[in-house]
Amino acid sequence: MRALVVYESMYGNTRDIACAIGAGIGEEMAVEVEEVGSARNRIEPEVGLVVIGGPTHAFSMTRTSSREDAATQQPEMEIISQGIGIREWLDRFEAPAETAFATFDTKIDKPKLPGSAGGAAQRRLRRMGYRVVAEPESFWVTGGTGPLASDEDQRASAWGTMLAHQTVSASA
């Protein structure tokens, strides 16, 4: 059994969390981490776990307009996901019904604002009939462009390990 982590990232924080989640999953099973613009649209039957995440913009998953706005606010920074976001990827992908899914997001660690990209992605997956195996997880970023809050990469790795263990145990 394999796992796939698909992420969208503006300034690299969500990419770093996705890689940490992938490292945690990798302790239990083979894993690939893919940026959403180059992620496969068809999930193979050997992939038993798919983890999807992106930054929270305006209380939800990004939109074309929110990504463009974020890029213009920090023109000196390299934008990682320059094409589609997880919202658009979810409209295009296909997976076997037995595939396990989990979602995550990054959020600014200021006042605990409502809404999350991970929660919105999870609701979309459930409406599509997919099996969600964990509550969405939020990872904190200090300010709009980062860096990650202290120890968030370690927390992401531990969450990935938990997801992989849960997936492997359920298939045994």
Backbone as a chain_set.jsonl record, in Angstrom:
{"seq": "MRALVVYESMYGNTRDIACAIGAGIGEEMAVEVEEVGSARNRIEPEVGLVVIGGPTHAFSMTRTSSREDAATQQPEMEIISQGIGIREWLDRFEAPAETAFATFDTKIDKPKLPGSAGGAAQRRLRRMGYRVVAEPESFWVTGGTGPLASDEDQRASAWGTMLAHQTVSASA", "coords": {"N": [[0.847, -1.176, 0.0], [0.421, 2.255, -0.737], [0.914, 5.807, -0.196], [-0.257, 9.136, -0.881], [0.49, 12.531, -0.855], [-0.952, 15.544, -1.511], [-0.436, 18.878, -2.19], [-1.082, 22.421, -1.999], [0.624, 25.456, -2.206], [1.522, 28.716, -1.332], [3.734, 30.408, -0.366], [5.529, 28.523, 0.523], [5.184, 27.472, 3.075], [2.997, 25.67, 3.422], [3.863, 23.673, 1.732], [6.125, 22.825, 3.166], [4.878, 21.754, 5.43], [3.417, 19.697, 4.184], [5.537, 18.089, 3.289], [6.596, 17.333, 5.767], [4.441, 15.877, 6.795], [4.45, 13.853, 4.89], [6.947, 12.71, 5.513], [6.366, 11.621, 8.027], [4.353, 9.771, 7.343], [5.916, 8.144, 5.756], [7.296, 6.598, 7.569], [5.768, 4.384, 7.947], [4.716, 3.515, 5.492], [5.14, 3.501, 1.885], [5.426, 6.653, 0.271], [4.426, 9.467, -1.687], [4.924, 12.894, -2.376], [3.262, 15.521, -3.799], [3.036, 18.537, -5.645], [0.11, 20.39, -6.226], [-0.391, 21.37, -8.862], [1.026, 19.662, -10.494], [0.139, 17.233, -9.731], [-1.164, 13.922, -10.018], [-4.256, 13.12, -11.66], [-5.735, 10.845, -11.56], [-6.104, 8.475, -9.154], [-4.345, 5.648, -8.285], [-5.3, 2.206, -7.598], [-3.511, 1.04, -5.751], [-2.838, 3.048, -4.048], [-3.574, 3.723, -0.896], [-4.06, 5.759, 0.88], [-4.77, 9.166, 0.75], [-3.689, 12.387, 1.279], [-4.631, 15.684, 1.515], [-3.91, 19.124, 1.166], [-3.861, 22.701, 1.78], [-3.317, 26.302, 1.809], [-5.297, 28.434, 3.937], [-7.521, 30.707, 2.68], [-9.516, 33.489, 2.978], [-11.251, 32.147, 4.777], [-11.526, 29.572, 3.681], [-10.812, 27.145, 1.044], [-8.356, 28.18, -1.383], [-9.034, 30.465, -4.082], [-8.875, 31.334, -7.563], [-8.761, 34.149, -7.657], [-8.0, 34.803, -5.001], [-5.496, 33.656, -4.856], [-4.137, 35.13, -6.808], [-4.273, 37.647, -5.608], [-2.759, 37.196, -3.268], [-0.266, 36.749, -4.418], [0.321, 39.27, -5.502], [0.547, 40.795, -3.219], [2.968, 40.14, -2.095], [5.268, 40.566, -3.984], [7.998, 40.062, -4.183], [8.439, 37.524, -3.331], [8.788, 34.057, -4.137], [6.223, 32.259, -5.684], [4.868, 29.176, -5.005], [2.746, 27.341, -5.865], [1.586, 27.962, -8.81], [-0.367, 27.446, -10.62], [-3.286, 25.637, -10.741], [-5.361, 25.255, -7.77], [-6.127, 23.371, -4.736], [-8.892, 23.319, -4.681], [-9.685, 23.339, -7.417], [-8.368, 21.022, -8.249], [-9.728, 19.036, -6.839], [-12.08, 19.017, -8.293], [-11.353, 17.598, -10.518], [-10.136, 15.096, -10.047], [-10.001, 11.47, -9.727], [-10.711, 8.599, -7.772], [-10.417, 5.301, -6.358], [-13.233, 3.965, -4.564], [-12.627, 2.885, -2.053], [-10.428, 4.236, -1.119], [-8.701, 5.943, 1.439], [-9.03, 9.173, 2.882], [-7.596, 12.251, 4.061], [-7.429, 15.601, 5.305], [-5.723, 18.788, 5.417], [-4.62, 22.066, 6.481], [-2.964, 25.269, 6.299], [-2.861, 28.027, 8.483], [-3.011, 31.448, 9.519], [-1.474, 32.267, 12.537], [-2.914, 34.005, 14.38], [-5.562, 35.831, 15.775], [-7.854, 33.249, 16.388], [-9.268, 32.546, 13.654], [-12.389, 31.789, 12.018], [-13.269, 28.964, 9.895], [-11.614, 26.935, 7.387], [-9.278, 25.72, 4.984], [-8.77, 22.982, 4.96], [-11.055, 21.949, 6.249], [-13.058, 22.7, 4.416], [-12.216, 21.259, 2.163], [-12.505, 18.669, 3.149], [-15.307, 18.527, 3.53], [-16.105, 18.697, 0.858], [-14.999, 16.299, -0.174], [-16.494, 14.397, 1.299], [-19.093, 14.942, 0.33], [-18.714, 14.059, -2.237], [-18.664, 11.405, -1.839], [-16.469, 10.064, -0.815], [-14.302, 8.334, 1.526], [-13.461, 9.641, 4.541], [-10.924, 9.704, 6.911], [-9.976, 11.043, 9.121], [-10.25, 13.932, 11.213], [-10.021, 17.267, 9.848], [-6.824, 18.853, 9.929], [-5.217, 21.696, 11.234], [-2.373, 23.711, 10.678], [-0.087, 26.045, 11.989], [0.961, 29.266, 10.918], [3.189, 31.952, 11.266], [2.174, 35.002, 10.696], [1.337, 36.36, 7.422], [3.078, 35.37, 5.431], [4.714, 33.591, 6.661], [7.317, 32.573, 8.939], [6.654, 29.025, 9.608], [4.922, 28.338, 12.643], [6.445, 27.596, 15.809], [7.604, 24.278, 16.096], [5.647, 23.176, 14.411], [6.262, 21.633, 12.161], [7.172, 19.249, 13.31], [4.856, 18.434, 14.603], [3.247, 18.022, 12.366], [4.587, 15.878, 11.157], [4.186, 13.886, 13.109], [1.416, 13.68, 12.943], [1.159, 12.698, 10.349], [2.4, 10.182, 10.72], [0.538, 9.007, 12.461], [-1.742, 8.919, 10.787], [-0.835, 7.134, 8.786], [-0.324, 4.818, 10.3], [-2.903, 4.254, 11.256], [-4.178, 3.773, 8.79], [-2.759, 1.539, 7.776], [-3.268, -0.312, 9.835], [-6.063, -0.555, 9.614], [-6.287, -1.854, 7.197], [-5.253, -4.325, 7.656]], "CA": [[0.0, 0.0, 0.0], [1.161, 3.505, -0.835], [0.192, 7.028, 0.177], [-0.012, 10.313, -1.699], [0.187, 13.821, -0.233], [-1.105, 16.58, -2.532], [-0.486, 20.173, -1.501], [-1.02, 23.72, -2.662], [1.386, 26.332, -1.324], [1.875, 30.019, -1.896], [5.07, 30.877, 0.006], [6.358, 27.406, 0.939], [4.83, 26.943, 4.392], [2.155, 24.478, 3.27], [4.761, 22.655, 1.161], [6.94, 22.289, 4.26], [3.996, 20.898, 6.233], [3.144, 18.495, 3.38], [6.741, 17.245, 3.328], [6.692, 16.761, 7.115], [3.409, 14.837, 6.85], [4.985, 12.759, 4.083], [8.011, 12.045, 6.275], [5.708, 10.813, 9.041], [3.716, 8.642, 6.662], [6.994, 7.295, 5.256], [7.74, 5.672, 8.613], [4.896, 3.209, 7.917], [4.371, 3.081, 4.138], [5.716, 4.299, 0.796], [4.648, 7.879, 0.101], [4.854, 10.487, -2.641], [4.406, 14.23, -2.07], [3.142, 16.19, -5.091], [2.423, 19.868, -5.735], [-1.199, 20.203, -6.857], [-0.356, 21.647, -10.293], [1.588, 18.518, -11.215], [-0.388, 16.005, -9.123], [-1.968, 13.057, -10.896], [-5.705, 13.265, -11.517], [-6.31, 9.52, -11.321], [-5.437, 7.804, -8.047], [-4.263, 4.223, -8.544], [-5.834, 1.378, -6.505], [-2.48, 0.747, -4.743], [-2.748, 4.184, -3.125], [-4.609, 3.517, 0.112], [-4.264, 6.983, 1.659], [-4.479, 10.44, 0.082], [-3.759, 13.523, 2.195], [-4.747, 16.877, 0.668], [-3.866, 20.331, 1.972], [-3.539, 23.987, 1.18], [-3.468, 27.444, 2.711], [-6.641, 28.972, 4.111], [-7.727, 32.075, 2.178], [-10.906, 33.937, 3.153], [-11.972, 31.133, 5.546], [-11.774, 28.359, 2.909], [-9.78, 26.845, 0.051], [-8.064, 29.328, -2.232], [-9.671, 30.65, -5.401], [-7.952, 32.01, -8.479], [-8.624, 35.561, -7.265], [-7.252, 34.941, -3.738], [-4.089, 33.346, -5.165], [-3.583, 36.305, -7.501], [-4.122, 38.704, -4.61], [-1.619, 36.844, -2.413], [0.965, 36.933, -5.204], [0.613, 40.695, -5.664], [0.881, 41.372, -1.921], [4.375, 39.833, -1.8], [5.852, 40.32, -5.313], [9.392, 39.629, -4.109], [8.501, 36.119, -2.913], [8.453, 33.048, -5.142], [4.955, 31.562, -5.453], [5.082, 27.751, -5.285], [1.64, 26.82, -6.689], [1.23, 29.04, -9.723], [-1.469, 27.011, -11.477], [-4.527, 25.351, -10.033], [-5.31, 24.993, -6.338], [-6.786, 22.122, -4.368], [-10.311, 23.427, -5.066], [-9.815, 22.911, -8.808], [-7.912, 19.634, -8.347], [-10.82, 18.183, -6.366], [-13.068, 18.926, -9.368], [-10.815, 16.824, -11.641], [-9.504, 13.83, -9.732], [-10.793, 10.259, -9.535], [-10.047, 7.64, -6.889], [-11.261, 4.169, -5.965], [-14.108, 4.269, -3.434], [-12.045, 2.434, -0.778], [-9.305, 5.094, -0.745], [-8.859, 6.755, 2.649], [-8.641, 10.566, 2.691], [-7.467, 13.183, 5.179], [-7.155, 16.949, 4.806], [-5.053, 19.715, 6.328], [-4.415, 23.405, 5.952], [-2.167, 26.2, 7.078], [-3.62, 29.216, 8.849], [-2.25, 32.454, 10.255], [-1.579, 32.087, 13.98], [-3.322, 35.278, 15.006], [-6.822, 35.412, 16.395], [-8.324, 31.998, 15.798], [-10.313, 32.885, 12.703], [-13.194, 30.634, 11.627], [-13.089, 28.421, 8.556], [-10.316, 26.362, 7.046], [-9.195, 25.029, 3.697], [-8.893, 21.554, 5.232], [-12.461, 21.652, 6.514], [-13.805, 22.823, 3.16], [-11.834, 20.123, 1.317], [-13.122, 17.469, 3.72], [-16.736, 18.553, 3.198], [-16.224, 18.376, -0.567], [-14.738, 14.859, -0.319], [-17.657, 13.656, 1.821], [-20.194, 15.097, -0.632], [-18.367, 13.249, -3.41], [-18.817, 10.011, -1.462], [-15.21, 9.453, -0.404], [-14.137, 7.966, 2.939], [-12.544, 10.523, 5.27], [-10.514, 8.909, 8.071], [-9.506, 11.893, 10.228], [-10.713, 15.321, 11.183], [-9.019, 18.139, 9.234], [-5.826, 19.368, 10.866], [-4.669, 23.003, 10.875], [-1.003, 23.979, 11.113], [-0.032, 27.489, 12.157], [1.985, 30.076, 10.272], [3.284, 33.251, 11.922], [2.038, 36.045, 9.689], [0.825, 35.951, 6.118], [4.044, 34.668, 4.591], [5.482, 32.638, 7.455], [7.538, 31.136, 8.832], [5.796, 28.163, 10.404], [5.021, 28.49, 14.095], [7.382, 26.665, 16.431], [7.301, 22.844, 16.204], [4.556, 22.72, 13.553], [6.731, 20.551, 11.29], [7.181, 18.016, 14.114], [3.451, 18.048, 14.805], [2.783, 17.497, 11.081], [5.182, 14.555, 10.983], [3.48, 12.981, 14.02], [0.077, 13.478, 12.383], [1.348, 11.785, 9.218], [2.646, 8.84, 11.261], [-0.735, 8.519, 12.97], [-2.597, 8.578, 9.639], [-0.321, 5.932, 8.151], [-0.558, 3.691, 11.211], [-4.34, 3.996, 11.22], [-4.509, 3.202, 7.489], [-2.181, 0.2, 7.704], [-4.008, -1.159, 10.782], [-7.408, -0.801, 9.091], [-6.231, -2.759, 6.038], [-4.714, -5.627, 8.073]], "C": [[0.891, 1.237, 0.0], [0.27, 4.658, -0.38], [0.608, 8.147, -0.764], [-0.405, 11.542, -0.892], [0.171, 14.857, -1.351], [-1.263, 17.907, -1.805], [-0.521, 21.322, -2.491], [-0.285, 24.627, -1.697], [1.7, 27.636, -2.032], [3.349, 30.331, -1.627], [5.988, 29.781, 0.536], [6.0, 26.804, 2.276], [3.996, 25.667, 4.289], [2.953, 23.355, 2.635], [5.596, 22.016, 2.267], [6.119, 21.374, 5.164], [3.701, 19.605, 5.477], [4.341, 17.546, 3.396], [6.915, 16.598, 4.699], [5.649, 15.656, 7.306], [3.891, 13.618, 6.073], [6.078, 11.996, 4.804], [7.416, 11.155, 7.361], [5.041, 9.583, 8.452], [4.772, 7.635, 6.227], [7.568, 6.352, 6.295], [6.955, 4.365, 8.572], [4.643, 2.663, 6.514], [5.051, 3.985, 3.109], [4.816, 5.505, 0.545], [5.276, 8.753, -0.972], [4.19, 11.799, -2.238], [4.423, 15.01, -3.386], [2.476, 17.555, -4.955], [1.179, 19.73, -6.606], [-1.182, 20.435, -8.372], [0.213, 20.51, -11.121], [1.098, 17.186, -10.651], [-1.234, 15.234, -10.129], [-3.454, 13.277, -10.618], [-6.4, 11.939, -11.239], [-5.473, 8.825, -10.249], [-5.501, 6.294, -8.297], [-4.811, 3.438, -7.354], [-4.812, 1.039, -5.422], [-2.325, 1.868, -3.727], [-3.907, 4.062, -2.144], [-4.942, 4.749, 0.915], [-3.871, 8.182, 0.818], [-4.701, 11.547, 1.104], [-3.681, 14.786, 1.338], [-4.71, 18.115, 1.561], [-3.493, 21.575, 1.207], [-3.7, 25.103, 2.197], [-4.928, 27.884, 2.798], [-6.637, 30.419, 3.629], [-9.201, 32.399, 2.361], [-11.766, 32.815, 3.738], [-12.198, 29.813, 4.812], [-10.574, 28.033, 2.026], [-9.552, 28.081, -0.808], [-8.936, 29.316, -3.483], [-8.632, 31.33, -6.284], [-7.707, 33.44, -8.023], [-7.828, 35.709, -5.965], [-5.776, 34.596, -3.947], [-3.424, 34.519, -5.877], [-3.341, 37.447, -6.525], [-2.919, 38.431, -3.713], [-0.301, 37.073, -3.143], [1.319, 38.408, -5.351], [0.986, 41.365, -4.343], [2.353, 41.17, -1.564], [5.124, 39.567, -3.112], [7.29, 39.83, -5.282], [9.532, 38.154, -3.743], [8.11, 35.192, -4.064], [7.148, 32.363, -4.741], [5.149, 30.104, -5.896], [4.017, 27.213, -6.236], [1.123, 27.943, -7.575], [0.074, 28.688, -10.647], [-2.74, 26.836, -10.668], [-4.278, 25.185, -8.534], [-6.035, 23.697, -6.023], [-8.277, 22.145, -4.703], [-10.515, 22.897, -6.486], [-9.392, 21.452, -8.982], [-9.021, 18.678, -7.901], [-11.926, 18.045, -7.413], [-12.644, 17.945, -10.452], [-10.377, 15.41, -11.307], [-10.516, 12.689, -9.603], [-9.996, 9.327, -8.642], [-10.983, 6.479, -6.628], [-12.04, 4.499, -4.694], [-13.48, 3.906, -2.091], [-10.856, 3.275, -0.325], [-9.639, 5.907, 0.499], [-8.332, 8.165, 2.374], [-8.516, 11.288, 4.016], [-7.095, 14.541, 4.591], [-6.473, 17.785, 5.887], [-4.986, 21.081, 5.689], [-3.385, 24.127, 6.793], [-3.014, 27.45, 7.283], [-2.7, 30.169, 9.598], [-2.532, 32.296, 11.737], [-1.78, 33.448, 14.646], [-4.591, 34.962, 15.769], [-7.331, 34.175, 15.658], [-9.539, 32.28, 14.909], [-11.099, 31.637, 12.315], [-12.838, 30.166, 10.216], [-11.704, 27.865, 8.338], [-10.389, 25.694, 5.691], [-9.364, 23.527, 3.891], [-10.324, 21.139, 5.494], [-13.3, 21.707, 5.251], [-13.487, 21.651, 2.225], [-12.482, 18.84, 1.84], [-14.615, 17.413, 3.39], [-16.954, 18.193, 1.734], [-16.02, 16.884, -0.797], [-15.926, 14.031, 0.166], [-18.841, 13.751, 0.863], [-19.962, 14.254, -1.878], [-18.447, 11.746, -3.104], [-17.54, 9.315, -1.023], [-15.151, 9.266, 1.108], [-13.063, 8.848, 3.576], [-12.222, 9.848, 6.597], [-9.999, 9.733, 9.248], [-10.139, 13.273, 10.088], [-9.636, 16.18, 10.518], [-8.067, 18.696, 10.3], [-5.311, 20.71, 10.347], [-3.278, 23.151, 11.469], [-0.792, 25.486, 11.009], [1.204, 28.112, 11.526], [2.005, 31.424, 10.979], [3.272, 34.339, 10.855], [1.617, 35.477, 8.344], [1.781, 35.14, 5.274], [4.912, 33.684, 5.368], [6.527, 33.345, 8.273], [6.491, 30.346, 9.618], [5.984, 28.494, 11.884], [5.919, 27.377, 14.64], [6.815, 25.247, 16.522], [6.154, 22.359, 15.324], [5.002, 21.603, 12.612], [6.783, 19.226, 12.047], [5.761, 17.516, 14.356], [2.873, 17.452, 13.522], [3.331, 16.093, 10.836], [4.466, 13.531, 11.863], [2.07, 12.679, 13.508], [0.159, 12.526, 11.196], [1.58, 10.357, 9.679], [1.347, 8.224, 11.767], [-1.654, 8.096, 11.833], [-2.141, 7.284, 8.993], [-0.584, 4.703, 9.012], [-2.024, 3.281, 11.186], [-4.738, 3.319, 9.909], [-3.998, 1.775, 7.364], [-2.942, -0.754, 8.626], [-5.384, -1.526, 10.255], [-7.386, -1.787, 7.933], [-5.744, -4.152, 6.418], [-5.803, -6.613, 8.425]], "O": [[1.947, 1.274, 0.631], [-0.939, 4.511, -0.205], [1.682, 8.111, -1.364], [-1.491, 11.596, -0.317], [1.165, 15.028, -2.057], [-2.108, 18.049, -0.921], [-0.068, 21.222, -3.632], [-0.537, 24.581, -0.493], [2.096, 27.644, -3.198], [4.125, 30.499, -2.567], [7.109, 30.069, 0.955], [6.472, 25.712, 2.593], [4.263, 24.692, 4.992], [2.739, 22.189, 2.968], [5.756, 20.796, 2.297], [6.61, 20.338, 5.614], [3.731, 18.526, 6.069], [4.169, 16.332, 3.505], [7.335, 15.445, 4.79], [5.94, 14.622, 7.908], [3.758, 12.486, 6.538], [6.138, 10.769, 4.722], [7.909, 10.051, 7.593], [5.151, 8.485, 8.997], [4.561, 6.425, 6.312], [8.26, 5.396, 5.943], [7.413, 3.35, 9.098], [4.381, 1.471, 6.358], [5.481, 5.094, 3.429], [3.591, 5.395, 0.6], [6.495, 8.777, -1.143], [3.035, 11.814, -1.812], [5.472, 15.146, -4.016], [1.483, 17.708, -4.243], [1.202, 19.026, -7.615], [-1.902, 19.748, -9.097], [-0.079, 20.399, -12.312], [1.586, 16.127, -11.047], [-1.92, 15.814, -10.971], [-3.853, 13.58, -9.494], [-7.524, 11.914, -10.738], [-4.273, 8.615, -10.426], [-6.579, 5.736, -8.496], [-4.797, 3.934, -6.227], [-5.197, 0.775, -4.283], [-1.744, 1.664, -2.661], [-5.066, 4.269, -2.503], [-5.985, 4.801, 1.567], [-2.784, 8.222, 0.243], [-5.764, 11.637, 1.718], [-2.764, 14.935, 0.53], [-5.389, 18.164, 2.587], [-2.891, 21.516, 0.134], [-4.165, 24.875, 3.314], [-5.694, 27.724, 1.848], [-5.858, 31.245, 4.104], [-10.053, 31.626, 1.923], [-12.871, 32.559, 3.259], [-12.995, 28.998, 5.276], [-9.477, 28.558, 2.218], [-10.437, 28.925, -0.946], [-9.492, 28.289, -3.873], [-7.626, 31.84, -5.792], [-6.563, 33.895, -8.004], [-7.05, 36.655, -5.837], [-4.904, 35.172, -3.297], [-2.279, 34.86, -5.582], [-2.323, 38.134, -6.605], [-2.141, 39.342, -3.43], [0.67, 37.54, -2.547], [2.498, 38.762, -5.327], [1.667, 42.391, -4.341], [2.918, 41.957, -0.804], [5.574, 38.442, -3.333], [7.759, 39.241, -6.256], [10.624, 37.594, -3.834], [7.221, 35.503, -4.857], [6.988, 31.938, -3.597], [5.548, 29.843, -7.031], [4.346, 26.687, -7.299], [0.321, 28.771, -7.142], [-0.414, 29.547, -11.381], [-3.207, 27.759, -10.0], [-3.144, 24.999, -8.092], [-6.504, 23.004, -6.925], [-8.863, 21.098, -4.978], [-11.418, 22.096, -6.726], [-9.99, 20.725, -9.775], [-9.226, 17.632, -8.517], [-12.642, 17.043, -7.414], [-13.483, 17.498, -11.234], [-10.255, 14.587, -12.214], [-11.71, 12.91, -9.4], [-8.77, 9.261, -8.73], [-12.203, 6.639, -6.67], [-11.549, 5.238, -3.842], [-13.771, 4.554, -1.086], [-10.327, 3.043, 0.762], [-10.721, 6.486, 0.604], [-7.308, 8.33, 1.711], [-9.229, 10.987, 4.974], [-6.515, 14.617, 3.508], [-6.616, 17.536, 7.084], [-5.261, 21.238, 4.499], [-2.987, 23.658, 7.859], [-3.767, 27.873, 6.407], [-1.733, 29.747, 10.232], [-3.687, 32.203, 12.15], [-0.919, 33.95, 15.37], [-4.68, 33.892, 16.37], [-7.237, 34.09, 14.433], [-10.682, 32.253, 15.365], [-10.54, 30.541, 12.285], [-12.192, 30.882, 9.451], [-10.745, 28.258, 9.002], [-11.43, 25.167, 5.298], [-10.021, 22.867, 3.087], [-10.767, 20.094, 5.018], [-14.16, 20.853, 5.038], [-14.382, 21.115, 1.572], [-12.954, 18.019, 1.054], [-15.127, 16.359, 3.011], [-17.889, 17.462, 1.407], [-16.784, 16.265, -1.536], [-16.318, 13.067, -0.49], [-19.518, 12.754, 0.612], [-20.915, 13.789, -2.502], [-18.312, 10.918, -4.004], [-17.527, 8.094, -0.874], [-15.849, 9.942, 1.865], [-11.897, 8.798, 3.187], [-13.13, 9.46, 7.332], [-9.622, 9.167, 10.274], [-10.506, 13.708, 8.997], [-8.453, 15.855, 10.612], [-8.474, 18.969, 11.429], [-5.005, 20.846, 9.162], [-3.032, 22.768, 12.613], [-1.257, 26.125, 10.065], [2.311, 27.578, 11.588], [0.947, 31.984, 11.264], [4.28, 34.559, 10.184], [1.553, 34.262, 8.16], [1.349, 34.305, 4.48], [5.76, 33.013, 4.78], [6.604, 34.574, 8.289], [5.573, 30.914, 10.209], [7.071, 28.88, 12.314], [6.115, 26.348, 13.993], [5.685, 25.047, 16.969], [5.721, 21.218, 15.481], [4.211, 20.715, 12.294], [6.468, 18.182, 11.476], [5.503, 16.313, 14.317], [2.102, 16.493, 13.573], [2.608, 15.219, 10.359], [4.17, 12.425, 11.409], [1.591, 11.552, 13.629], [-0.684, 11.64, 11.054], [1.027, 9.42, 9.103], [1.085, 7.045, 11.527], [-2.277, 7.037, 11.9], [-2.965, 6.424, 8.683], [-1.018, 3.667, 8.507], [-2.342, 2.095, 11.104], [-5.546, 2.39, 9.915], [-4.721, 0.895, 6.898], [-3.23, -1.886, 8.238], [-5.834, -2.66, 10.417], [-8.372, -2.49, 7.708], [-5.807, -5.071, 5.6], [-5.51, -7.75, 8.793]]}, "num_chains": 1, "name": "protein.A"}
